[in-house]
Coordinates of C-alpha atoms and ligand atoms in Angstrom, one line a residue:
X1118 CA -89.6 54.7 31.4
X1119 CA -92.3 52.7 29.4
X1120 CA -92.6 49.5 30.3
X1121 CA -93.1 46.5 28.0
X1122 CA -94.5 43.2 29.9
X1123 CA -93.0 39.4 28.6
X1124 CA -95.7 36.4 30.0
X1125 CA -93.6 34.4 31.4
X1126 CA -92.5 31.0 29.3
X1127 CA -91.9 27.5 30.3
X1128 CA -88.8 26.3 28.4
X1129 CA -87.1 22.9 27.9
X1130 CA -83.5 22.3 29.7
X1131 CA -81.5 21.2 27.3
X1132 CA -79.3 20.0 29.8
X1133 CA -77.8 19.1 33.5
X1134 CA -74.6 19.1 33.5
X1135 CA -72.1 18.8 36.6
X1136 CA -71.0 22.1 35.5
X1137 CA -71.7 25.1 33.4
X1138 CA -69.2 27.4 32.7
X1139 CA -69.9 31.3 31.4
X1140 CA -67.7 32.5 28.8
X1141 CA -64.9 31.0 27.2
X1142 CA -61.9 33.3 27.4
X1143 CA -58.7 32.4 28.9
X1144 CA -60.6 31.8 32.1
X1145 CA -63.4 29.9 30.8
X1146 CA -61.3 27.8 28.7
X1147 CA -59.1 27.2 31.9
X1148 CA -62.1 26.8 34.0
X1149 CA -64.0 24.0 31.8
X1150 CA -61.0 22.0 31.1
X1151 CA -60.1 21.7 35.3
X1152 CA -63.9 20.7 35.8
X1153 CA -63.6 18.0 32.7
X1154 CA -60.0 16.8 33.9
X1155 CA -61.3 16.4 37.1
X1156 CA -64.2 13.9 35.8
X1157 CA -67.4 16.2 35.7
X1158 CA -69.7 16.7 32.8
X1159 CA -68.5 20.5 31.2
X1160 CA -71.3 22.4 29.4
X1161 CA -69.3 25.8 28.2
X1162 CA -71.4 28.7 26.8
X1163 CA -70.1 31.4 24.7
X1164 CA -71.6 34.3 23.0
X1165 CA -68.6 34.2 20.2
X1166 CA -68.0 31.7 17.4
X1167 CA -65.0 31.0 19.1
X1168 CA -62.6 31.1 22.1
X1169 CA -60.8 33.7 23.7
X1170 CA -62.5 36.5 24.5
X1171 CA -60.4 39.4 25.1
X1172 CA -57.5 37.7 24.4
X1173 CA -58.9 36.9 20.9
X1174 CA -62.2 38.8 20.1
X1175 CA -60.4 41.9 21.5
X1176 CA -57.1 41.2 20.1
X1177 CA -55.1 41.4 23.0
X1178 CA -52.5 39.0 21.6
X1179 CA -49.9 38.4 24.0
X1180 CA -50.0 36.5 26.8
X1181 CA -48.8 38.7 30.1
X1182 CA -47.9 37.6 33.7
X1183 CA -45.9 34.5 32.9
X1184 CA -42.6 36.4 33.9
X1185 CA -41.2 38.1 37.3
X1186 CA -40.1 41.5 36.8
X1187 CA -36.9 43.2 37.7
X1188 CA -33.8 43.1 35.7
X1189 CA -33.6 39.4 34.8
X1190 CA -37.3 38.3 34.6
X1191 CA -37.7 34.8 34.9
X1192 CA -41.1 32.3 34.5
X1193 CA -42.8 32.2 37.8
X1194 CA -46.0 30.9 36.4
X1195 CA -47.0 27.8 35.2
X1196 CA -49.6 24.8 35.4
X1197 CA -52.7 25.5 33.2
X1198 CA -50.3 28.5 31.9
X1199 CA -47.9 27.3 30.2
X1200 CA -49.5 24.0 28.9
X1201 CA -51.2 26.6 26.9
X1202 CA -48.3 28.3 26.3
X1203 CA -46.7 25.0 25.1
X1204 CA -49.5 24.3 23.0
X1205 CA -49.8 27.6 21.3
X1206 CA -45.7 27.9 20.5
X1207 CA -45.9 23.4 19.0
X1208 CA -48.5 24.8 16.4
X1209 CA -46.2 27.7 15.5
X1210 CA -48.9 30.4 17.4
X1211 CA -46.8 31.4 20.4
X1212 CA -42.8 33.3 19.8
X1213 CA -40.3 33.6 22.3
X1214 CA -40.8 36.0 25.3
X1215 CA -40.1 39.5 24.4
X1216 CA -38.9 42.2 26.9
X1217 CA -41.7 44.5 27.9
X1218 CA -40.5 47.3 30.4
X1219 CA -39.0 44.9 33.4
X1220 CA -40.7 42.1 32.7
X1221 CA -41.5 39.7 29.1
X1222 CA -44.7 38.6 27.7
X1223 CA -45.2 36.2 24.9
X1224 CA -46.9 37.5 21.9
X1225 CA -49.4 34.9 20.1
X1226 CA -51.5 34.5 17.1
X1227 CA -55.3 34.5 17.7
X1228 CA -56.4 32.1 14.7
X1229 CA -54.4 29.4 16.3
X1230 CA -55.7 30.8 19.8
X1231 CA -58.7 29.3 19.0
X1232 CA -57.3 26.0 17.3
X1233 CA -55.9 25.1 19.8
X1234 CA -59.0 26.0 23.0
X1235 CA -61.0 23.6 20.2
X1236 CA -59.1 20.9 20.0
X1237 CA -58.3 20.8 24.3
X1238 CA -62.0 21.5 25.1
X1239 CA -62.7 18.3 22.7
X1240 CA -60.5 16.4 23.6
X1241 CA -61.6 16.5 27.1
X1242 CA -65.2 16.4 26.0
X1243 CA -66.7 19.5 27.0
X1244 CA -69.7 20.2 25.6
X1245 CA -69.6 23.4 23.8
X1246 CA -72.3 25.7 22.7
X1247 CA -71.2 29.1 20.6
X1248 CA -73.3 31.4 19.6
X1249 CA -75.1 31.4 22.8
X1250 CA -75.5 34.1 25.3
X1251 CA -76.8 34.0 29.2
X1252 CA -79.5 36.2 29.5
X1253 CA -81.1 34.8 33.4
X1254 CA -81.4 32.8 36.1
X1255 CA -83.8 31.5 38.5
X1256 CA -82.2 30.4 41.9
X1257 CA -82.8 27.6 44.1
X1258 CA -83.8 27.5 47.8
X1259 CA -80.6 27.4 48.9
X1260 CA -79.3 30.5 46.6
X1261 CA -77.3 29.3 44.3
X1262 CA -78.2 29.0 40.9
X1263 CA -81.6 26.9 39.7
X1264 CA -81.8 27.2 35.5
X1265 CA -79.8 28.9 33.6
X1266 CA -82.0 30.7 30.4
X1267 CA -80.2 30.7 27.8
X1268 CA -80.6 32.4 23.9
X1269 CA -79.2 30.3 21.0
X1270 CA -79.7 30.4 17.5
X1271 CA -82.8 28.7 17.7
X1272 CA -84.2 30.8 20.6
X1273 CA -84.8 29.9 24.1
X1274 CA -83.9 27.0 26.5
X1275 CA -82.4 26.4 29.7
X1276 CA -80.0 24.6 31.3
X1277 CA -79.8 22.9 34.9
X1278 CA -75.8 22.9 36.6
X1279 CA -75.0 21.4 39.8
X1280 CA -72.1 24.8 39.8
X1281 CA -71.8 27.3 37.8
X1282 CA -68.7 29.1 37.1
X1283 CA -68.9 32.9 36.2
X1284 CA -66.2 33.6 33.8
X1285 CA -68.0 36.2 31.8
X1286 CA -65.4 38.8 32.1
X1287 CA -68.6 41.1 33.4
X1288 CA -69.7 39.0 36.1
X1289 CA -73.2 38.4 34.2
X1290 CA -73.7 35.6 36.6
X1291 CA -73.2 36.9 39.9
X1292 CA -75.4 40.1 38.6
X1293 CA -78.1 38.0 37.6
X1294 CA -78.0 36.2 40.4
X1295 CA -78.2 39.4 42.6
X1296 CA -74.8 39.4 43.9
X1297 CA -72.6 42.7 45.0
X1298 CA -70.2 43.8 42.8
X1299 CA -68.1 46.5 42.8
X1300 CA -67.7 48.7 39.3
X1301 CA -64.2 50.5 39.1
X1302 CA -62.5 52.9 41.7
X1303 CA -66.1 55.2 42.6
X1304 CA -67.5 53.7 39.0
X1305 CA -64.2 55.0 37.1
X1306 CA -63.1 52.2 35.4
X1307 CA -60.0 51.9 32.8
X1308 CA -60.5 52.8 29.4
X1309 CA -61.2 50.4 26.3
X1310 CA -58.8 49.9 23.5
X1311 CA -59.0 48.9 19.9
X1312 CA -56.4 47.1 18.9
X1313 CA -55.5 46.1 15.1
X1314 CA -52.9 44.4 13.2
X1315 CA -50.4 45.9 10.5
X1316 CA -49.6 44.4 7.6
X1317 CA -46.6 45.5 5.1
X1318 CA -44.3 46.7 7.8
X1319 CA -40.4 46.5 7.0
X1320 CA -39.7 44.2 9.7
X1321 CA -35.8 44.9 10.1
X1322 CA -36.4 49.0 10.6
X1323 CA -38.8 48.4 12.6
X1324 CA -36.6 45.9 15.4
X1325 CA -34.1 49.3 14.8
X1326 CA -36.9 51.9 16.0
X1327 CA -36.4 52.5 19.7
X1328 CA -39.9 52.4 20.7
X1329 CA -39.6 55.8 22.9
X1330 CA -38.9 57.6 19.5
X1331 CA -42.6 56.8 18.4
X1332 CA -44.0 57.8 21.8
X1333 CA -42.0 61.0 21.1
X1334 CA -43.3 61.5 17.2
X1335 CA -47.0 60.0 18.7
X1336 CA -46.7 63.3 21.6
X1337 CA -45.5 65.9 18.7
X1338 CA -47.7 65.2 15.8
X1339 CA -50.7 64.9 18.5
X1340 CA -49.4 68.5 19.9
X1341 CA -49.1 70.1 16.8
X1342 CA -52.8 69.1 15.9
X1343 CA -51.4 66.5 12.6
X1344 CA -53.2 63.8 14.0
X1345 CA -55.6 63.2 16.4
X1346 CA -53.7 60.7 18.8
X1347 CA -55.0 60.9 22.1
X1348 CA -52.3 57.9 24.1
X1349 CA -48.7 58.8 23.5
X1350 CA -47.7 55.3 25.3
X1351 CA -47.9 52.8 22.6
X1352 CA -47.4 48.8 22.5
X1353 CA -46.5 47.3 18.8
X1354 CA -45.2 43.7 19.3
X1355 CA -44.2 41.6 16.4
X1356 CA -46.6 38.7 16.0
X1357 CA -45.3 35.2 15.7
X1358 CA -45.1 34.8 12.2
X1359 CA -43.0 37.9 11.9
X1360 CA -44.9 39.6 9.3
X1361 CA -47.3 41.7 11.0
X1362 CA -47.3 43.8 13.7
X1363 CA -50.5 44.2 16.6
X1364 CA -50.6 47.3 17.4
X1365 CA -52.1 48.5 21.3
X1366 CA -52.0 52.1 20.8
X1367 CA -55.6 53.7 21.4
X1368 CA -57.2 54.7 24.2
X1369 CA -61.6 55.2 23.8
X1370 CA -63.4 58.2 25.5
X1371 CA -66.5 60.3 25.3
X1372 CA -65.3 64.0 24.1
X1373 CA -66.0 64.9 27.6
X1374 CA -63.0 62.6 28.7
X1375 CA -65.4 60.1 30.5
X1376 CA -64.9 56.4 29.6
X1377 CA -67.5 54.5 28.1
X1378 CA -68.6 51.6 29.8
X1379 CA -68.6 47.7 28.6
X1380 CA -72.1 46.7 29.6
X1381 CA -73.7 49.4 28.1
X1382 CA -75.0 48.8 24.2
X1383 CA -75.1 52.7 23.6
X1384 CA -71.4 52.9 25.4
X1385 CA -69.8 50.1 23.2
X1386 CA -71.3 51.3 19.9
X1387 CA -69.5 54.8 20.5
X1388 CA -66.5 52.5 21.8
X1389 CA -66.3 50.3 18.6
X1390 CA -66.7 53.5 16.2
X1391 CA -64.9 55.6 17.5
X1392 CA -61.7 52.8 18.4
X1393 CA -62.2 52.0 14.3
X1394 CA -61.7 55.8 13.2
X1395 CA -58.8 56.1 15.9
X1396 CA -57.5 53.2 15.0
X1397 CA -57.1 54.3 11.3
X1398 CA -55.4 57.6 12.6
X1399 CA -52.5 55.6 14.3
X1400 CA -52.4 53.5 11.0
X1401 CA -52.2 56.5 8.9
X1402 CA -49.7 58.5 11.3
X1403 CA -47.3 55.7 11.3
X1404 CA -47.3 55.0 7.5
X1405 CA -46.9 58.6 6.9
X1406 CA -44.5 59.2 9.8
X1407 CA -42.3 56.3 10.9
X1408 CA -39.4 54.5 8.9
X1409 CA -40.4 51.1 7.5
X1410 CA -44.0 51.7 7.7
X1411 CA -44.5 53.7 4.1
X1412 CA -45.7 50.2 2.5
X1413 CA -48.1 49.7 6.0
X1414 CA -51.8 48.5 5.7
X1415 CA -54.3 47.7 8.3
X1416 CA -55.0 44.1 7.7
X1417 CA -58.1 44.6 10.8
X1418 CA -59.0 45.5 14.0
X1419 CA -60.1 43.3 16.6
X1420 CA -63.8 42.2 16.4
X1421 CA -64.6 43.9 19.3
X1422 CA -63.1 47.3 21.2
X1423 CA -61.0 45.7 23.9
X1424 CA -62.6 46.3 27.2
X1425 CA -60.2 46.2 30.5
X1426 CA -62.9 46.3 33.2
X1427 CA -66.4 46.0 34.1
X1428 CA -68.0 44.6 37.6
X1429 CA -65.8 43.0 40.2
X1430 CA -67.6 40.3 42.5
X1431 CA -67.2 41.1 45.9
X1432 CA -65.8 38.1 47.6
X1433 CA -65.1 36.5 50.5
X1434 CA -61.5 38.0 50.2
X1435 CA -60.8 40.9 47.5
X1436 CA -57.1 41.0 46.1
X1437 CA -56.4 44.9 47.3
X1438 CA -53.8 47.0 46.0
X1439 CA -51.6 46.8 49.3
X1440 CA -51.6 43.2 48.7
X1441 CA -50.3 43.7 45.4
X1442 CA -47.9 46.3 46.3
X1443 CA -46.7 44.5 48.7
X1444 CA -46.4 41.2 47.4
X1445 CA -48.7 39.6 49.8
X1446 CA -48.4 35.6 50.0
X1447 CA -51.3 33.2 50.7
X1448 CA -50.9 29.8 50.9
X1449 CA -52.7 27.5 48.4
X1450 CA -52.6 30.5 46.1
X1451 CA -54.7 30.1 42.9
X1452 CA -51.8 32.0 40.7
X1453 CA -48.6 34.4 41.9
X1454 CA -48.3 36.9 39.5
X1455 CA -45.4 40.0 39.0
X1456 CA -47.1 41.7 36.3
X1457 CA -47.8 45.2 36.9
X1458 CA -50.0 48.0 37.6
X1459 CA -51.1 48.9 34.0
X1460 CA -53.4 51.0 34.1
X1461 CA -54.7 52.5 31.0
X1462 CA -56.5 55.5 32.6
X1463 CA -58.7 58.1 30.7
X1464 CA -55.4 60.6 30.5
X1465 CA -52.6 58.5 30.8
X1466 CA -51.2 55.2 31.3
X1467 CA -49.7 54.4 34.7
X1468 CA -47.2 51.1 34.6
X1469 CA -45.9 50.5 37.8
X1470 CA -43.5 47.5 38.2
X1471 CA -42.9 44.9 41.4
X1472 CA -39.4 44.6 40.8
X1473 CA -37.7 41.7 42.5
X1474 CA -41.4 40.2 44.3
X1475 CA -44.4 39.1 43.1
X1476 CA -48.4 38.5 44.6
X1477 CA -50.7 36.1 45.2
X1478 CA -54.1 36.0 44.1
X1479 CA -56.2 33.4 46.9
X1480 CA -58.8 30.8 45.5
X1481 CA -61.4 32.9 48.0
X1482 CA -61.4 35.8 45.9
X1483 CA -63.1 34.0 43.0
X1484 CA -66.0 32.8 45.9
X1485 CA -68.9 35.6 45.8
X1486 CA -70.4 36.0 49.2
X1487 CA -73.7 34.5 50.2
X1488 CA -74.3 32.3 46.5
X1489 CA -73.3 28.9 46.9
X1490 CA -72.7 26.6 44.3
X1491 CA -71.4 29.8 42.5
X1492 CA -67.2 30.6 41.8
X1493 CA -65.9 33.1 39.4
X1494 CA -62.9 33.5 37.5
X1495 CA -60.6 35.7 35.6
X1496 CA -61.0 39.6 35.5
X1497 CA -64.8 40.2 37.4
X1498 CA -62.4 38.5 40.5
X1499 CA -63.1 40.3 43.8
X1500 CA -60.0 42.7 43.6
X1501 CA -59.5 46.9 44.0
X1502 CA -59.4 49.0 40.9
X1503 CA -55.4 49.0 40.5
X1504 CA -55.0 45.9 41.9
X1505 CA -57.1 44.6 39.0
X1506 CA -54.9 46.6 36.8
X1507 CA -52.7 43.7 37.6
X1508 CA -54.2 40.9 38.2
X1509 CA -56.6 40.2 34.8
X1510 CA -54.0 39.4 32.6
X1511 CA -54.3 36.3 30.6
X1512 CA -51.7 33.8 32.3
X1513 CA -53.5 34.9 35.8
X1514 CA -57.1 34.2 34.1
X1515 CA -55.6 30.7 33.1
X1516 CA -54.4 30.0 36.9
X1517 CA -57.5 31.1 38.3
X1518 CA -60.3 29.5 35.8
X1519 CA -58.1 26.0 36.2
X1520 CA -58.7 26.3 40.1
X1521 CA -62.2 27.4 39.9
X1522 CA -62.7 24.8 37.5
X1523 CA -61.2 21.7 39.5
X1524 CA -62.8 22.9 42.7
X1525 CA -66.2 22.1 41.0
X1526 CA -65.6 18.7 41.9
X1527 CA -65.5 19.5 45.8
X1528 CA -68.8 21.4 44.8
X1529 CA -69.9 18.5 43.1
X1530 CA -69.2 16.5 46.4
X1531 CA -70.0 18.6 49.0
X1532 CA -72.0 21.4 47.8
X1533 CA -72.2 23.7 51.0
X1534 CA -68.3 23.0 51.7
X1535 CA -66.7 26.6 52.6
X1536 CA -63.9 26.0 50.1
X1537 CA -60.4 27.5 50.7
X1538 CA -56.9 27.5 48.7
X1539 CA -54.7 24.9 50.2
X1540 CA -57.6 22.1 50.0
X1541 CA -58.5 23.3 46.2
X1542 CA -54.7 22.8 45.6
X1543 CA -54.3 19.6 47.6
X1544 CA -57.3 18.6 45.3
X1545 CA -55.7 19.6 42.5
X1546 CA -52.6 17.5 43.2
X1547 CA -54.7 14.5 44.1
X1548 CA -56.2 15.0 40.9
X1549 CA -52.6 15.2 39.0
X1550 CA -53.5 18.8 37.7
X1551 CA -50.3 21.1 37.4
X1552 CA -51.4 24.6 39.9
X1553 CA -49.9 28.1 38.5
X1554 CA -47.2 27.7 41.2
X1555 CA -46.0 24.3 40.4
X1556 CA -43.3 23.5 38.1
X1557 CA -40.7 20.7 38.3
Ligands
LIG2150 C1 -57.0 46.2 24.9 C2 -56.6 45.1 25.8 C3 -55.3 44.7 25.6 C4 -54.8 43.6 26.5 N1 -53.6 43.1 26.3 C5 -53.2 42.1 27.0 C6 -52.0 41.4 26.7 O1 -51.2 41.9 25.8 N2 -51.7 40.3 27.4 C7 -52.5 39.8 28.3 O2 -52.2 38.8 29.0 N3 -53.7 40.4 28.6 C8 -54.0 41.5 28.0 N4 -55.3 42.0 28.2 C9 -56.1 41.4 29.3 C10 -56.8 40.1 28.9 O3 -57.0 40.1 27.5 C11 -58.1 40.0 29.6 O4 -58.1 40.5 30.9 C12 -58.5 38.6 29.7 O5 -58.8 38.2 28.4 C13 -59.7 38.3 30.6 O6 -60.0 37.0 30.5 P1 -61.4 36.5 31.0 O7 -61.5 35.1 30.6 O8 -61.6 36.8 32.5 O9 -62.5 37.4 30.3 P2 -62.8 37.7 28.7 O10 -61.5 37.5 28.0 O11 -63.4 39.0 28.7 O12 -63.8 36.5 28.3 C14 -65.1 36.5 28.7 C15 -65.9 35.7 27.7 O13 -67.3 35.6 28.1 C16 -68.1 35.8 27.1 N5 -69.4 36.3 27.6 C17 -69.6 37.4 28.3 N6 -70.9 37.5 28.7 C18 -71.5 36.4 28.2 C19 -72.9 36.0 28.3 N7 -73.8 36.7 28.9 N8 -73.2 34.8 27.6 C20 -72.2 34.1 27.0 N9 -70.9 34.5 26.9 C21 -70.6 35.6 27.5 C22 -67.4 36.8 26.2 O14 -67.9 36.8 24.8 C23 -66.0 36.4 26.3 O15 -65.6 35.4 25.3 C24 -55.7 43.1 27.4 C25 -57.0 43.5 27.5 C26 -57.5 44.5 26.7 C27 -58.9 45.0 26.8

């Protein structure tokens, strides 16, 4: 290919803060507030004008892997969790769990999403910089990470951490930094989504629909070539002001079947047209087909296609899928977590439920080998492809960006130290900060 050469530029660093997280989904959010609680300065960077990432940019909308599974699910999952749960539900943006399959999940508004990852990330005075996206780094002699070089509205500068934490959803960190990572099972990853919200539903037909009647209509309109409507296993969840439905019913491919990927430009601008024009087919297939949606409208789709998985770090322990299927234990855990197997696969949707146990996922799978100075957290964590299909959900991000987060002040302290769970938790308790496994 043709090559085009940049001189290379000195640029000012803005600044040098204890800490500088990537990325401010649940993870980041999680992760700067744990550094900040634990008394270190937080600079948080974020492409977005706003928090919550997949959760929010993508439209996810509920919040998973709060709940055990099995016929009376119960909360198993707290700390950083559920303070944001708490927070979401006293400003009206979080509802009561709903069933889904054998477990719940708590379905929440997005505008108040971000509310709310405002006002905690200022009250605990991070720093925050929007509209600013990590393009580089330059390392220091003992590997970890030198200057960060950053690209803000007003162009170029860098930054100087004492830790960085990677909680860019695509590793961008660990990549840059020249790390391994892994990229799906053989670089078959799950495929994206677009979700979008319904306006001008009848609520009260709707709560009377059994939802395997529209996976039935979704199967015989597709088959009888009405509508293109490639998933036939759909999600709508009432949102919590009870007047709109979100609606998780796509699945994004190439024609050839192949799923675009979500760190390629060209991939994610077939990703984000074609999850539009899908998404208008399910819209237009429900208000045509299914009672109490004749008065429907699309009110919008998220403002980006929602992407499931990208790299994976390999760490210094990777969450595998025995370990989930099993429900492995680990003392010190970062998070347990009972959600399941979801995963949205280019030709079907595989759920497959831990009834009656739950995992652990351990603080040394968000350590990347050989970079100190250097922890990730939320979905690039070291994990195998279905365990992953587990693990990223959003109360499993909070649990492990909180850890990662807090155990920047052992970093901070000792910055070779080979960290490991039970001392990030005892930390954490010493520190009065709540882990995903404690409740009282
Ligand atoms: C379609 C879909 C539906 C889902 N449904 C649910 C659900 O109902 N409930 C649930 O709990 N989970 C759900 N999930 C999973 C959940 O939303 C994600 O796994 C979770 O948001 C991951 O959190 P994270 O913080 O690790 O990463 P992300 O949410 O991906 O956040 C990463 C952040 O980093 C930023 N970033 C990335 N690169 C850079 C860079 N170079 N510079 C600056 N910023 C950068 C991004 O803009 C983003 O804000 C769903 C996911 C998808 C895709």
């Amino acid at each position: 290919m043709e090559q085009a050469h940049f001189p290379a530029i000195d640029l000012p660093v803005i600044a040098s803060p204890d800490v500088c997280v990537v990325g401010a989904g649940p993870a980041g959010v999680a992760a700067a507030l744990g550094a900040a609680r634990v008394g270190l300065s937080v600079l948080l960077i974020e492409r977005y004008g706003f928090c919550g990432g997949a959760t929010v940019a993508g439209l996810s909308g509920s919040i998973c892997g709060l709940y055990s599974s099995g016929s009376q699910p119960e909360q198993i999952v707290f700390g950083f969790a559920e303070e944001f749960r708490a927070a979401l539900a006293a400003r009206g943006g979080a509802g009561e769990a709903i069933p889904f399959g054998r477990t719940k999940l708590v379905p929440h508004d997005s505008l108040i999403w971000k509310e709310t990852a405002d006002d905690l990330l200022q009250a605990a005075r991070v720093r925050m910089l929007y509209h600013t996206l990590l393009l580089d780094v330059t390392r220091a002699d003992d590997g970890g990470v030198d200057a960060m070089l950053l690209r803000g509205m007003e162009g170029l500068f860098a930054v100087r951490p004492r830790v960085v934490v990677d909680a860019s959803g695509d590793a961008e960190v660990v990549h840059r930094c020249g790390g391994d990572t892994t990229f799906g099972r053989q670089g078959v990853v799950q495929a994206a989504t677009m979700v979008f919200r319904l306006g001008g539903v009848d609520m009260d037909q709707f709560f009377q629909l059994d939802p395997r009647r529209i996976d039935a209509m979704i199967t015989e309109a597709h088959e009888r070539g009405d509508y293109d409507l490639p998933r036939h296993h759909v999600y709508l969840f009432p949102m919590p002001s009870g007047r709109e439905l979100l609606c998780n019913m796509t699945r994004i491919t190439f024609p050839d079947g192949s799923v675009p990927s979500g760190i390629r430009s060209a991939d994610m601008t077939h990703a984000e047209i074609a999850g539009r024009r899908q998404a208008r087919a399910y819209a237009e297939f429900l208000k045509a087909r299914v009672p109490g949606f004749s008065r429907a409208y699309m009110v919008d789709t998220g403002a980006q296609v929602g992407i499931r998985q990208t790299r994976s770090i390999v760490g210094k322990q990777q969450l595998t899928n025995d370990d989930v299927l099993r429900g492995r234990k680990r003392p010190g855990a970062v998070t347990h977590s009972a959600w399941p197997i979801e995963a949205h696969g280019a030709g079907e949707l595989r759920i497959q439920y831990l009834d009656d146990d739950y995992y652990d996922i351990p603080f040394e799978a968000l350590t990347p080998r050989a970079i100190p100075r250097l922890l990730v957290a939320g979905r690039c964590l070291s994990a195998e492809h279905e365990a992953l299909a587990s693990a990223r959900v959003t109360a499993q991000c909070f649990g492990m960006g909180y850890a990662a987060g807090a155990a920047c002040g052992l970093l901070c302290r000792e910055p070779t130290a080979a960290l490991n769970g039970p001392d990030v938790a005892a930390w954490m308790r010493q520190h009065r900060l709540r882990t995903s496994t404690e409740h009282d």
